[in-house]
């Protein structure tokens, strides 16, 4: 568990340093994710050692968003007079985005499978 | 035996009580959701917030004090994002065969997420700084805040909109995909990851591991693409 946490934090740290150092438009953890994929590609046996801890973390991913969620309640006044309009926009926009992504994904998959040899 | 007031004044300012409250609230919320069979509306983040908010209100605790305790949980979002590397690695073979769907669905999903928000905000006649705060709503929080600041939005408002978007996506994805009779877990996961970042990804993992892996890919790629396209979309659509 400590080995895994150390590796995850180390990748995040390297990601943060790279992102900030080069002024890249992406968060450190996302670069850290890419770095860990590269590490796994060079050392595939590492995957099984990481599995127990990462499984626990990802199974409880919702838990990690609770403090930020409580922040929404604490910051509710920023929604001000536009609250209802914003809720409608968020709902509509999120559904439209999912429809666009799922439609494209399935459509392209069918098209490429048809052309595949 | 110290009096209750002085004991409370000590506890209320220490991280211990709010960290404990956060964990207990989540365990109750997650337990309830599991008992019910994880229905879409019983979102663990939403339920936890609904349990914690009255406690903060009754004890007259401000959010800053609460967050001093809860920040240890919040901090783990970084390592958890890095941990998404493992499901990605596990599913590398299916990912290799679906590069084209991934890239194109990322493009349409990202553009519609930001573009429709801008167009709808204009249609509703919202103020410009609110519109700019809304544009990066489907991106993971740290990136969304950076984009919002760069284009002239209000980062505090963006933070609220990002979390709301995540919960909306997590709650609507299952009924929407069932309605459309979509059975491909890769497509379902990818869609919620593009539209509703980490909270959508958490929902995907709750439902199916393959959906979770694809949601994680979508979330990571969307963070990169959104930061590139939002400034362009704002220029074209506003």
mmCIF file of C-alpha atoms in Angstrom:
data_model
loop_
_atom_site.group_PDB
_atom_site.id
_atom_site.type_symbol
_atom_site.label_atom_id
_atom_site.label_comp_id
_atom_site.label_asym_id
_atom_site.label_seq_id
_atom_site.Cartn_x
_atom_site.Cartn_y
_atom_site.Cartn_z
ATOM 1 C CA UNK A 1 0.000 0.000 0.000
ATOM 2 C CA UNK A 2 2.741 2.500 0.920
ATOM 3 C CA UNK A 3 4.733 1.520 -2.165
ATOM 4 C CA UNK A 4 1.670 2.166 -4.313
ATOM 5 C CA UNK A 5 0.864 5.496 -2.649
ATOM 6 C CA UNK A 6 4.491 6.542 -2.990
ATOM 7 C CA UNK A 7 4.481 5.726 -6.696
ATOM 8 C CA UNK A 8 1.150 7.516 -7.292
ATOM 9 C CA UNK A 9 2.351 10.630 -5.442
ATOM 10 C CA UNK A 10 5.724 10.490 -7.195
ATOM 11 C CA UNK A 11 4.044 10.378 -10.625
ATOM 12 C CA UNK A 12 1.753 13.256 -9.613
ATOM 13 C CA UNK A 13 4.738 15.289 -8.396
ATOM 14 C CA UNK A 14 6.668 14.723 -11.636
ATOM 15 C CA UNK A 15 3.500 15.602 -13.561
ATOM 16 C CA UNK A 16 3.036 18.841 -11.593
ATOM 17 C CA UNK A 17 6.683 19.835 -12.086
ATOM 18 C CA UNK A 18 6.508 19.133 -15.839
ATOM 19 C CA UNK A 19 3.134 20.865 -16.349
ATOM 20 C CA UNK A 20 4.162 23.990 -14.427
ATOM 21 C CA UNK A 21 7.720 24.047 -15.697
ATOM 22 C CA UNK A 22 6.667 23.991 -19.345
ATOM 23 C CA UNK A 23 3.398 25.911 -18.836
ATOM 24 C CA UNK A 24 1.341 23.034 -20.285
ATOM 25 C CA UNK A 25 -2.472 23.465 -20.326
ATOM 26 C CA UNK A 26 -3.140 20.271 -18.345
ATOM 27 C CA UNK A 27 -3.187 19.281 -14.678
ATOM 28 C CA UNK A 28 -0.218 17.539 -13.071
ATOM 29 C CA UNK A 29 -2.203 14.406 -12.129
ATOM 30 C CA UNK A 30 -3.232 13.832 -15.775
ATOM 31 C CA UNK A 31 0.437 13.963 -16.837
ATOM 32 C CA UNK A 32 1.200 11.691 -13.875
ATOM 33 C CA UNK A 33 -1.396 9.235 -15.239
ATOM 34 C CA UNK A 34 0.371 9.203 -18.621
ATOM 35 C CA UNK A 35 3.705 8.702 -16.863
ATOM 36 C CA UNK A 36 2.395 5.721 -14.879
ATOM 37 C CA UNK A 37 1.088 4.109 -18.097
ATOM 38 C CA UNK A 38 4.619 4.449 -19.534
ATOM 39 C CA UNK A 39 6.110 2.934 -16.363
ATOM 40 C CA UNK A 40 3.652 0.002 -16.613
ATOM 41 C CA UNK A 41 4.607 -0.475 -20.274
ATOM 42 C CA UNK A 42 8.260 -0.904 -19.280
ATOM 43 C CA UNK A 43 7.497 -2.959 -16.150
ATOM 44 C CA UNK A 44 4.270 -4.951 -16.725
ATOM 45 C CA UNK A 45 4.796 -7.016 -13.540
ATOM 46 C CA UNK A 46 4.223 -3.849 -11.495
ATOM 47 C CA UNK A 47 0.483 -3.895 -12.319
ATOM 48 C CA UNK A 48 -0.327 -6.718 -9.890
ATOM 49 C CA UNK A 49 1.503 -4.983 -7.040
ATOM 50 C CA UNK A 50 -0.475 -1.766 -7.583
ATOM 51 C CA UNK A 51 -3.831 -3.493 -7.947
ATOM 52 C CA UNK A 52 -4.961 -3.900 -4.296
ATOM 53 C CA UNK A 53 -4.546 -0.212 -3.371
ATOM 54 C CA UNK A 54 -5.692 1.314 -6.677
ATOM 55 C CA UNK A 55 -8.810 -0.894 -6.619
ATOM 56 C CA UNK A 56 -9.763 0.496 -3.196
ATOM 57 C CA UNK A 57 -9.105 4.097 -4.325
ATOM 58 C CA UNK A 58 -11.110 3.810 -7.565
ATOM 59 C CA UNK A 59 -13.967 1.901 -5.907
ATOM 60 C CA UNK A 60 -14.396 4.902 -3.584
ATOM 61 C CA UNK A 61 -13.760 7.668 -6.105
ATOM 62 C CA UNK A 62 -17.063 9.354 -5.196
ATOM 63 C CA UNK A 63 -15.833 9.800 -1.602
ATOM 64 C CA UNK A 64 -13.004 12.068 -2.766
ATOM 65 C CA UNK A 65 -15.484 14.504 -4.339
ATOM 66 C CA UNK A 66 -17.484 15.024 -1.131
ATOM 67 C CA UNK A 67 -15.443 18.023 0.185
ATOM 68 C CA UNK A 68 -15.799 19.798 -3.182
ATOM 69 C CA UNK A 69 -19.508 18.919 -3.171
ATOM 70 C CA UNK A 70 -19.954 20.506 0.246
ATOM 71 C CA UNK A 71 -18.166 23.549 -1.223
ATOM 72 C CA UNK A 72 -21.073 23.952 -3.643
ATOM 73 C CA UNK A 73 -23.429 24.426 -0.689
ATOM 74 C CA UNK A 74 -20.960 26.857 0.914
ATOM 75 C CA UNK A 75 -20.742 28.848 -2.331
ATOM 76 C CA UNK A 76 -24.389 28.708 -3.329
ATOM 77 C CA UNK A 77 -24.760 32.468 -3.397
ATOM 78 C CA UNK A 78 -22.472 32.702 -6.470
ATOM 79 C CA UNK A 79 -25.311 31.149 -8.482
ATOM 80 C CA UNK A 80 -27.271 34.284 -7.524
ATOM 81 C CA UNK A 81 -30.293 35.125 -9.644
ATOM 82 C CA UNK A 82 -29.331 32.804 -12.491
ATOM 83 C CA UNK A 83 -29.625 29.566 -10.496
ATOM 84 C CA UNK A 84 -32.623 28.088 -12.334
ATOM 85 C CA UNK A 85 -31.311 29.045 -15.784
ATOM 86 C CA UNK A 86 -27.898 27.569 -14.937
ATOM 87 C CA UNK A 87 -29.440 24.307 -13.734
ATOM 88 C CA UNK A 88 -31.425 24.028 -16.984
ATOM 89 C CA UNK A 89 -28.347 24.824 -19.098
ATOM 90 C CA UNK A 90 -26.140 22.340 -17.224
ATOM 91 C CA UNK A 91 -28.685 19.547 -17.575
ATOM 92 C CA UNK A 92 -29.352 20.158 -21.264
ATOM 93 C CA UNK A 93 -25.695 20.687 -22.159
ATOM 94 C CA UNK A 94 -24.531 17.586 -20.253
ATOM 95 C CA UNK A 95 -27.154 15.373 -21.923
ATOM 96 C CA UNK A 96 -26.334 16.821 -25.379
ATOM 97 C CA UNK A 97 -22.635 16.200 -24.819
ATOM 98 C CA UNK A 98 -23.256 12.567 -23.815
ATOM 99 C CA UNK A 99 -25.495 12.054 -26.859
ATOM 100 C CA UNK A 100 -22.836 13.523 -29.184
ATOM 101 C CA UNK A 101 -20.067 11.388 -27.672
ATOM 102 C CA UNK A 102 -22.024 8.121 -27.551
ATOM 103 C CA UNK A 103 -23.448 8.628 -31.058
ATOM 104 C CA UNK A 104 -20.007 9.332 -32.506
ATOM 105 C CA UNK A 105 -18.385 6.444 -30.624
ATOM 106 C CA UNK A 106 -20.932 3.869 -31.821
ATOM 107 C CA UNK A 107 -21.130 5.321 -35.347
ATOM 108 C CA UNK A 108 -17.365 5.363 -35.869
ATOM 109 C CA UNK A 109 -17.022 1.897 -34.353
ATOM 110 C CA UNK A 110 -19.568 0.480 -36.810
ATOM 111 C CA UNK A 111 -17.958 2.296 -39.747
ATOM 112 C CA UNK A 112 -14.419 1.134 -38.927
ATOM 113 C CA UNK A 113 -15.567 -2.449 -38.260
ATOM 114 C CA UNK A 114 -17.237 -2.511 -41.646
ATOM 115 C CA UNK A 115 -14.053 -1.333 -43.382
ATOM 116 C CA UNK A 116 -11.756 -3.497 -41.320
ATOM 117 C CA UNK A 117 -10.234 -6.381 -43.289
ATOM 118 C CA UNK B 1 -14.931 17.051 33.325
ATOM 119 C CA UNK B 2 -14.566 20.043 31.038
ATOM 120 C CA UNK B 3 -17.713 21.878 30.092
ATOM 121 C CA UNK B 4 -19.287 21.082 26.769
ATOM 122 C CA UNK B 5 -18.734 24.552 25.297
ATOM 123 C CA UNK B 6 -14.964 24.508 25.661
ATOM 124 C CA UNK B 7 -14.766 20.925 24.431
ATOM 125 C CA UNK B 8 -16.804 21.906 21.361
ATOM 126 C CA UNK B 9 -14.707 24.995 20.678
ATOM 127 C CA UNK B 10 -11.648 22.722 20.627
ATOM 128 C CA UNK B 11 -13.271 20.063 18.407
ATOM 129 C CA UNK B 12 -14.913 22.457 15.973
ATOM 130 C CA UNK B 13 -11.573 23.941 14.987
ATOM 131 C CA UNK B 14 -9.628 20.674 14.735
ATOM 132 C CA UNK B 15 -9.523 18.720 11.446
ATOM 133 C CA UNK B 16 -10.515 15.540 13.294
ATOM 134 C CA UNK B 17 -14.234 16.143 13.628
ATOM 135 C CA UNK B 18 -14.833 17.250 10.024
ATOM 136 C CA UNK B 19 -12.703 14.492 8.572
ATOM 137 C CA UNK B 20 -14.686 11.980 10.654
ATOM 138 C CA UNK B 21 -17.972 13.590 9.633
ATOM 139 C CA UNK B 22 -16.999 13.350 5.941
ATOM 140 C CA UNK B 23 -16.123 9.652 6.184
ATOM 141 C CA UNK B 24 -19.222 8.760 8.232
ATOM 142 C CA UNK B 25 -21.543 10.686 5.898
ATOM 143 C CA UNK B 26 -20.063 8.926 2.862
ATOM 144 C CA UNK B 27 -20.301 5.476 4.487
ATOM 145 C CA UNK B 28 -23.979 6.105 5.253
ATOM 146 C CA UNK B 29 -24.632 7.509 1.750
ATOM 147 C CA UNK B 30 -22.779 4.687 0.001
ATOM 148 C CA UNK B 31 -24.444 2.087 2.247
ATOM 149 C CA UNK B 32 -27.892 3.432 1.418
ATOM 150 C CA UNK B 33 -27.070 3.543 -2.316
ATOM 151 C CA UNK B 34 -25.809 -0.069 -2.217
ATOM 152 C CA UNK B 35 -28.853 -1.283 -0.280
ATOM 153 C CA UNK B 36 -31.049 0.195 -2.996
ATOM 154 C CA UNK B 37 -28.887 -1.395 -5.724
ATOM 155 C CA UNK B 38 -27.082 1.810 -6.760
ATOM 156 C CA UNK B 39 -29.998 3.520 -8.551
ATOM 157 C CA UNK B 40 -28.896 6.542 -10.648
ATOM 158 C CA UNK B 41 -30.620 9.117 -8.425
ATOM 159 C CA UNK B 42 -28.918 7.873 -5.224
ATOM 160 C CA UNK B 43 -25.613 9.522 -6.077
ATOM 161 C CA UNK B 44 -23.165 9.021 -3.161
ATOM 162 C CA UNK B 45 -21.620 12.511 -3.581
ATOM 163 C CA UNK B 46 -25.032 14.189 -3.575
ATOM 164 C CA UNK B 47 -26.311 12.121 -0.628
ATOM 165 C CA UNK B 48 -23.138 12.820 1.408
ATOM 166 C CA UNK B 49 -23.461 16.563 0.787
ATOM 167 C CA UNK B 50 -27.116 16.453 1.837
ATOM 168 C CA UNK B 51 -26.079 14.729 5.082
ATOM 169 C CA UNK B 52 -23.167 17.076 5.875
ATOM 170 C CA UNK B 53 -24.800 20.417 4.970
ATOM 171 C CA UNK B 54 -27.391 20.370 7.822
ATOM 172 C CA UNK B 55 -24.649 19.445 10.327
ATOM 173 C CA UNK B 56 -22.573 22.463 9.256
ATOM 174 C CA UNK B 57 -25.673 24.664 9.361
ATOM 175 C CA UNK B 58 -26.752 23.474 12.844
ATOM 176 C CA UNK B 59 -23.266 23.874 14.318
ATOM 177 C CA UNK B 60 -22.822 27.219 12.487
ATOM 178 C CA UNK B 61 -19.547 25.998 10.970
ATOM 179 C CA UNK B 62 -18.327 27.893 7.918
ATOM 180 C CA UNK B 63 -17.009 26.056 4.867
ATOM 181 C CA UNK B 64 -13.396 27.177 5.435
ATOM 182 C CA UNK B 65 -13.352 25.484 8.855
ATOM 183 C CA UNK B 66 -14.950 22.341 7.426
ATOM 184 C CA UNK B 67 -12.451 22.217 4.575
ATOM 185 C CA UNK B 68 -9.463 22.382 6.945
ATOM 186 C CA UNK B 69 -10.500 18.875 7.996
ATOM 187 C CA UNK B 70 -11.840 17.641 4.661
ATOM 188 C CA UNK B 71 -8.822 18.818 2.638
ATOM 189 C CA UNK B 72 -6.999 15.546 3.366
ATOM 190 C CA UNK B 73 -9.732 13.716 1.450
ATOM 191 C CA UNK B 74 -9.798 16.361 -1.297
ATOM 192 C CA UNK B 75 -6.040 16.048 -1.753
ATOM 193 C CA UNK B 76 -6.387 12.368 -2.691
ATOM 194 C CA UNK B 77 -8.118 13.365 -5.960
ATOM 195 C CA UNK B 78 -4.626 13.824 -7.439
ATOM 196 C CA UNK B 79 -3.274 10.334 -6.666
ATOM 197 C CA UNK B 80 -6.684 8.867 -7.630
ATOM 198 C CA UNK B 81 -6.371 10.449 -11.097
ATOM 199 C CA UNK B 82 -2.898 8.905 -11.460
ATOM 200 C CA UNK B 83 -4.398 5.560 -10.332
ATOM 201 C CA UNK B 84 -6.621 5.584 -13.463
ATOM 202 C CA UNK B 85 -3.468 4.425 -15.274
ATOM 203 C CA UNK B 86 -4.114 0.862 -14.083
ATOM 204 C CA UNK B 87 -7.577 0.313 -15.647
ATOM 205 C CA UNK B 88 -6.202 2.006 -18.769
ATOM 206 C CA UNK B 89 -3.294 -0.428 -18.810
ATOM 207 C CA UNK B 90 -5.568 -3.414 -18.131
ATOM 208 C CA UNK B 91 -7.749 -2.508 -21.118
ATOM 209 C CA UNK B 92 -4.912 -1.554 -23.488
ATOM 210 C CA UNK B 93 -5.917 -4.177 -26.081
ATOM 211 C CA UNK B 94 -9.506 -2.958 -26.509
ATOM 212 C CA UNK B 95 -8.267 0.656 -26.427
ATOM 213 C CA UNK B 96 -5.801 -0.053 -29.231
ATOM 214 C CA UNK B 97 -8.656 -1.313 -31.422
ATOM 215 C CA UNK B 98 -10.911 1.671 -30.666
ATOM 216 C CA UNK B 99 -8.579 4.611 -31.255
ATOM 217 C CA UNK B 100 -10.771 6.101 -34.013
ATOM 218 C CA UNK B 101 -14.028 6.054 -31.967
ATOM 219 C CA UNK B 102 -12.137 7.484 -28.968
ATOM 220 C CA UNK B 103 -10.577 10.398 -30.868
ATOM 221 C CA UNK B 104 -13.735 11.358 -32.790
ATOM 222 C CA UNK B 105 -16.107 10.931 -29.831
ATOM 223 C CA UNK B 106 -13.728 13.086 -27.785
ATOM 224 C CA UNK B 107 -13.913 15.829 -30.426
ATOM 225 C CA UNK B 108 -17.718 15.875 -30.726
ATOM 226 C CA UNK B 109 -18.324 15.360 -26.993
ATOM 227 C CA UNK B 110 -15.935 18.158 -25.979
ATOM 228 C CA UNK B 111 -17.130 20.640 -28.580
ATOM 229 C CA UNK B 112 -20.814 20.019 -27.770
ATOM 230 C CA UNK B 113 -20.142 20.206 -24.004
ATOM 231 C CA UNK B 114 -18.546 23.651 -24.204
ATOM 232 C CA UNK B 115 -20.333 24.958 -27.332
ATOM 233 C CA UNK B 116 -23.875 24.112 -26.198
ATOM 234 C CA UNK B 117 -23.187 25.729 -22.796
ATOM 235 C CA UNK B 118 -22.084 28.965 -24.522
ATOM 236 C CA UNK B 119 -25.022 28.985 -26.981
ATOM 237 C CA UNK B 120 -27.584 28.217 -24.228
ATOM 238 C CA UNK B 121 -26.110 30.873 -21.921
ATOM 239 C CA UNK B 122 -26.527 33.415 -24.725
ATOM 240 C CA UNK B 123 -30.094 32.231 -25.393
ATOM 241 C CA UNK B 124 -30.931 32.683 -21.686
ATOM 242 C CA UNK B 125 -29.315 36.126 -21.777
ATOM 243 C CA UNK B 126 -26.856 35.394 -18.972
ATOM 244 C CA UNK B 127 -24.150 37.945 -18.128
ATOM 245 C CA UNK B 128 -20.849 37.537 -19.995
ATOM 246 C CA UNK B 129 -18.757 36.556 -16.944
ATOM 247 C CA UNK B 130 -21.329 33.850 -16.086
ATOM 248 C CA UNK B 131 -21.176 32.536 -19.677
ATOM 249 C CA UNK B 132 -17.362 32.410 -19.504
ATOM 250 C CA UNK B 133 -17.510 30.623 -16.128
ATOM 251 C CA UNK B 134 -19.860 28.045 -17.652
ATOM 252 C CA UNK B 135 -17.847 27.130 -20.768
ATOM 253 C CA UNK B 136 -15.311 24.735 -19.120
ATOM 254 C CA UNK B 137 -17.924 23.013 -16.866
ATOM 255 C CA UNK B 138 -17.370 19.473 -18.245
ATOM 256 C CA UNK B 139 -13.649 19.466 -17.461
ATOM 257 C CA UNK B 140 -11.973 18.177 -14.313
ATOM 258 C CA UNK B 141 -11.924 20.905 -11.622
ATOM 259 C CA UNK B 142 -8.285 22.113 -11.655
ATOM 260 C CA UNK B 143 -8.293 22.519 -15.453
ATOM 261 C CA UNK B 144 -11.747 24.125 -15.493
ATOM 262 C CA UNK B 145 -10.632 26.728 -12.935
ATOM 263 C CA UNK B 146 -7.518 27.514 -14.985
ATOM 264 C CA UNK B 147 -9.547 27.942 -18.196
ATOM 265 C CA UNK B 148 -12.187 30.063 -16.446
ATOM 266 C CA UNK B 149 -9.536 32.410 -15.089
ATOM 267 C CA UNK B 150 -7.723 32.637 -18.437
ATOM 268 C CA UNK B 151 -10.841 33.658 -20.406
ATOM 269 C CA UNK B 152 -12.225 36.075 -17.805
ATOM 270 C CA UNK B 153 -14.769 33.951 -15.930
ATOM 271 C CA UNK B 154 -15.309 33.704 -12.161
ATOM 272 C CA UNK B 155 -13.321 30.684 -10.858
ATOM 273 C CA UNK B 156 -15.512 30.322 -7.723
ATOM 274 C CA UNK B 157 -18.616 30.062 -9.907
ATOM 275 C CA UNK B 158 -16.874 27.606 -12.253
ATOM 276 C CA UNK B 159 -16.001 25.396 -9.249
ATOM 277 C CA UNK B 160 -19.700 25.166 -8.323
ATOM 278 C CA UNK B 161 -20.810 24.554 -11.929
ATOM 279 C CA UNK B 162 -18.196 21.804 -12.422
ATOM 280 C CA UNK B 163 -19.430 19.841 -9.389
ATOM 281 C CA UNK B 164 -23.082 20.327 -10.392
ATOM 282 C CA UNK B 165 -22.288 19.102 -13.923
ATOM 283 C CA UNK B 166 -20.570 16.019 -12.511
ATOM 284 C CA UNK B 167 -23.569 15.111 -10.368
ATOM 285 C CA UNK B 168 -26.043 15.787 -13.227
ATOM 286 C CA UNK B 169 -24.021 13.558 -15.575
ATOM 287 C CA UNK B 170 -23.703 10.783 -12.976
ATOM 288 C CA UNK B 171 -27.449 10.846 -12.296
ATOM 289 C CA UNK B 172 -28.622 11.028 -15.941
ATOM 290 C CA UNK B 173 -26.183 8.698 -17.734
ATOM 291 C CA UNK B 174 -27.804 5.367 -16.812
ATOM 292 C CA UNK B 175 -31.430 6.250 -17.689
ATOM 293 C CA UNK B 176 -30.286 8.040 -20.876
ATOM 294 C CA UNK B 177 -28.188 5.120 -22.133
ATOM 295 C CA UNK B 178 -30.869 2.572 -21.204
ATOM 296 C CA UNK B 179 -33.455 4.656 -23.049
ATOM 297 C CA UNK B 180 -31.238 4.623 -26.155
ATOM 298 C CA UNK B 181 -30.648 0.871 -25.627
ATOM 299 C CA UNK B 182 -26.871 1.307 -25.746
ATOM 300 C CA UNK B 183 -25.171 -1.839 -24.479
ATOM 301 C CA UNK B 184 -21.543 -1.014 -25.322
ATOM 302 C CA UNK B 185 -19.913 -0.273 -21.935
ATOM 303 C CA UNK B 186 -17.002 1.463 -23.667
ATOM 304 C CA UNK B 187 -19.305 3.988 -25.381
ATOM 305 C CA UNK B 188 -21.408 4.516 -22.239
ATOM 306 C CA UNK B 189 -18.357 5.115 -20.053
ATOM 307 C CA UNK B 190 -16.651 7.345 -22.582
ATOM 308 C CA UNK B 191 -19.743 9.572 -22.913
ATOM 309 C CA UNK B 192 -20.062 10.195 -19.173
ATOM 310 C CA UNK B 193 -16.312 10.812 -18.811
ATOM 311 C CA UNK B 194 -16.370 13.499 -21.529
ATOM 312 C CA UNK B 195 -19.517 15.217 -20.239
ATOM 313 C CA UNK B 196 -19.116 14.829 -16.476
ATOM 314 C CA UNK B 197 -15.391 14.353 -15.653
ATOM 315 C CA UNK B 198 -14.448 12.614 -12.358
ATOM 316 C CA UNK B 199 -17.885 12.366 -10.754
ATOM 317 C CA UNK B 200 -19.180 10.782 -13.974
ATOM 318 C CA UNK B 201 -16.146 8.478 -13.941
ATOM 319 C CA UNK B 202 -16.909 7.484 -10.339
ATOM 320 C CA UNK B 203 -20.429 6.525 -11.435
ATOM 321 C CA UNK B 204 -19.050 4.522 -14.370
ATOM 322 C CA UNK B 205 -16.801 2.514 -12.020
ATOM 323 C CA UNK B 206 -19.816 1.885 -9.788
ATOM 324 C CA UNK B 207 -21.629 0.277 -12.736
ATOM 325 C CA UNK B 208 -18.970 -1.542 -14.779
ATOM 326 C CA UNK B 209 -15.133 -1.708 -14.741
ATOM 327 C CA UNK B 210 -14.788 -1.362 -18.529
ATOM 328 C CA UNK B 211 -17.101 1.683 -18.513
ATOM 329 C CA UNK B 212 -14.939 3.103 -15.720
ATOM 330 C CA UNK B 213 -11.729 2.643 -17.693
ATOM 331 C CA UNK B 214 -13.192 4.415 -20.732
ATOM 332 C CA UNK B 215 -14.635 7.214 -18.594
ATOM 333 C CA UNK B 216 -11.155 7.743 -17.159
ATOM 334 C CA UNK B 217 -9.634 7.975 -20.650
ATOM 335 C CA UNK B 218 -12.322 10.440 -21.712
ATOM 336 C CA UNK B 219 -11.822 12.595 -18.632
ATOM 337 C CA UNK B 220 -8.047 12.783 -19.124
ATOM 338 C CA UNK B 221 -8.231 13.544 -22.866
ATOM 339 C CA UNK B 222 -11.060 16.035 -22.356
ATOM 340 C CA UNK B 223 -8.950 18.018 -19.870
ATOM 341 C CA UNK B 224 -6.357 18.512 -22.584
ATOM 342 C CA UNK B 225 -8.724 19.246 -25.483
ATOM 343 C CA UNK B 226 -11.075 21.588 -23.596
ATOM 344 C CA UNK B 227 -8.226 23.880 -22.600
ATOM 345 C CA UNK B 228 -7.393 24.225 -26.312
ATOM 346 C CA UNK B 229 -10.919 24.612 -27.749
ATOM 347 C CA UNK B 230 -12.750 26.786 -25.184
ATOM 348 C CA UNK B 231 -10.846 29.988 -26.057
ATOM 349 C CA UNK B 232 -11.620 29.336 -29.762
ATOM 350 C CA UNK B 233 -15.315 28.566 -29.147
ATOM 351 C CA UNK B 234 -15.678 31.728 -27.060
ATOM 352 C CA UNK B 235 -14.173 33.748 -29.917
ATOM 353 C CA UNK B 236 -16.550 32.186 -32.497
ATOM 354 C CA UNK B 237 -19.780 31.919 -30.536
ATOM 355 C CA UNK B 238 -19.826 35.050 -28.363
#
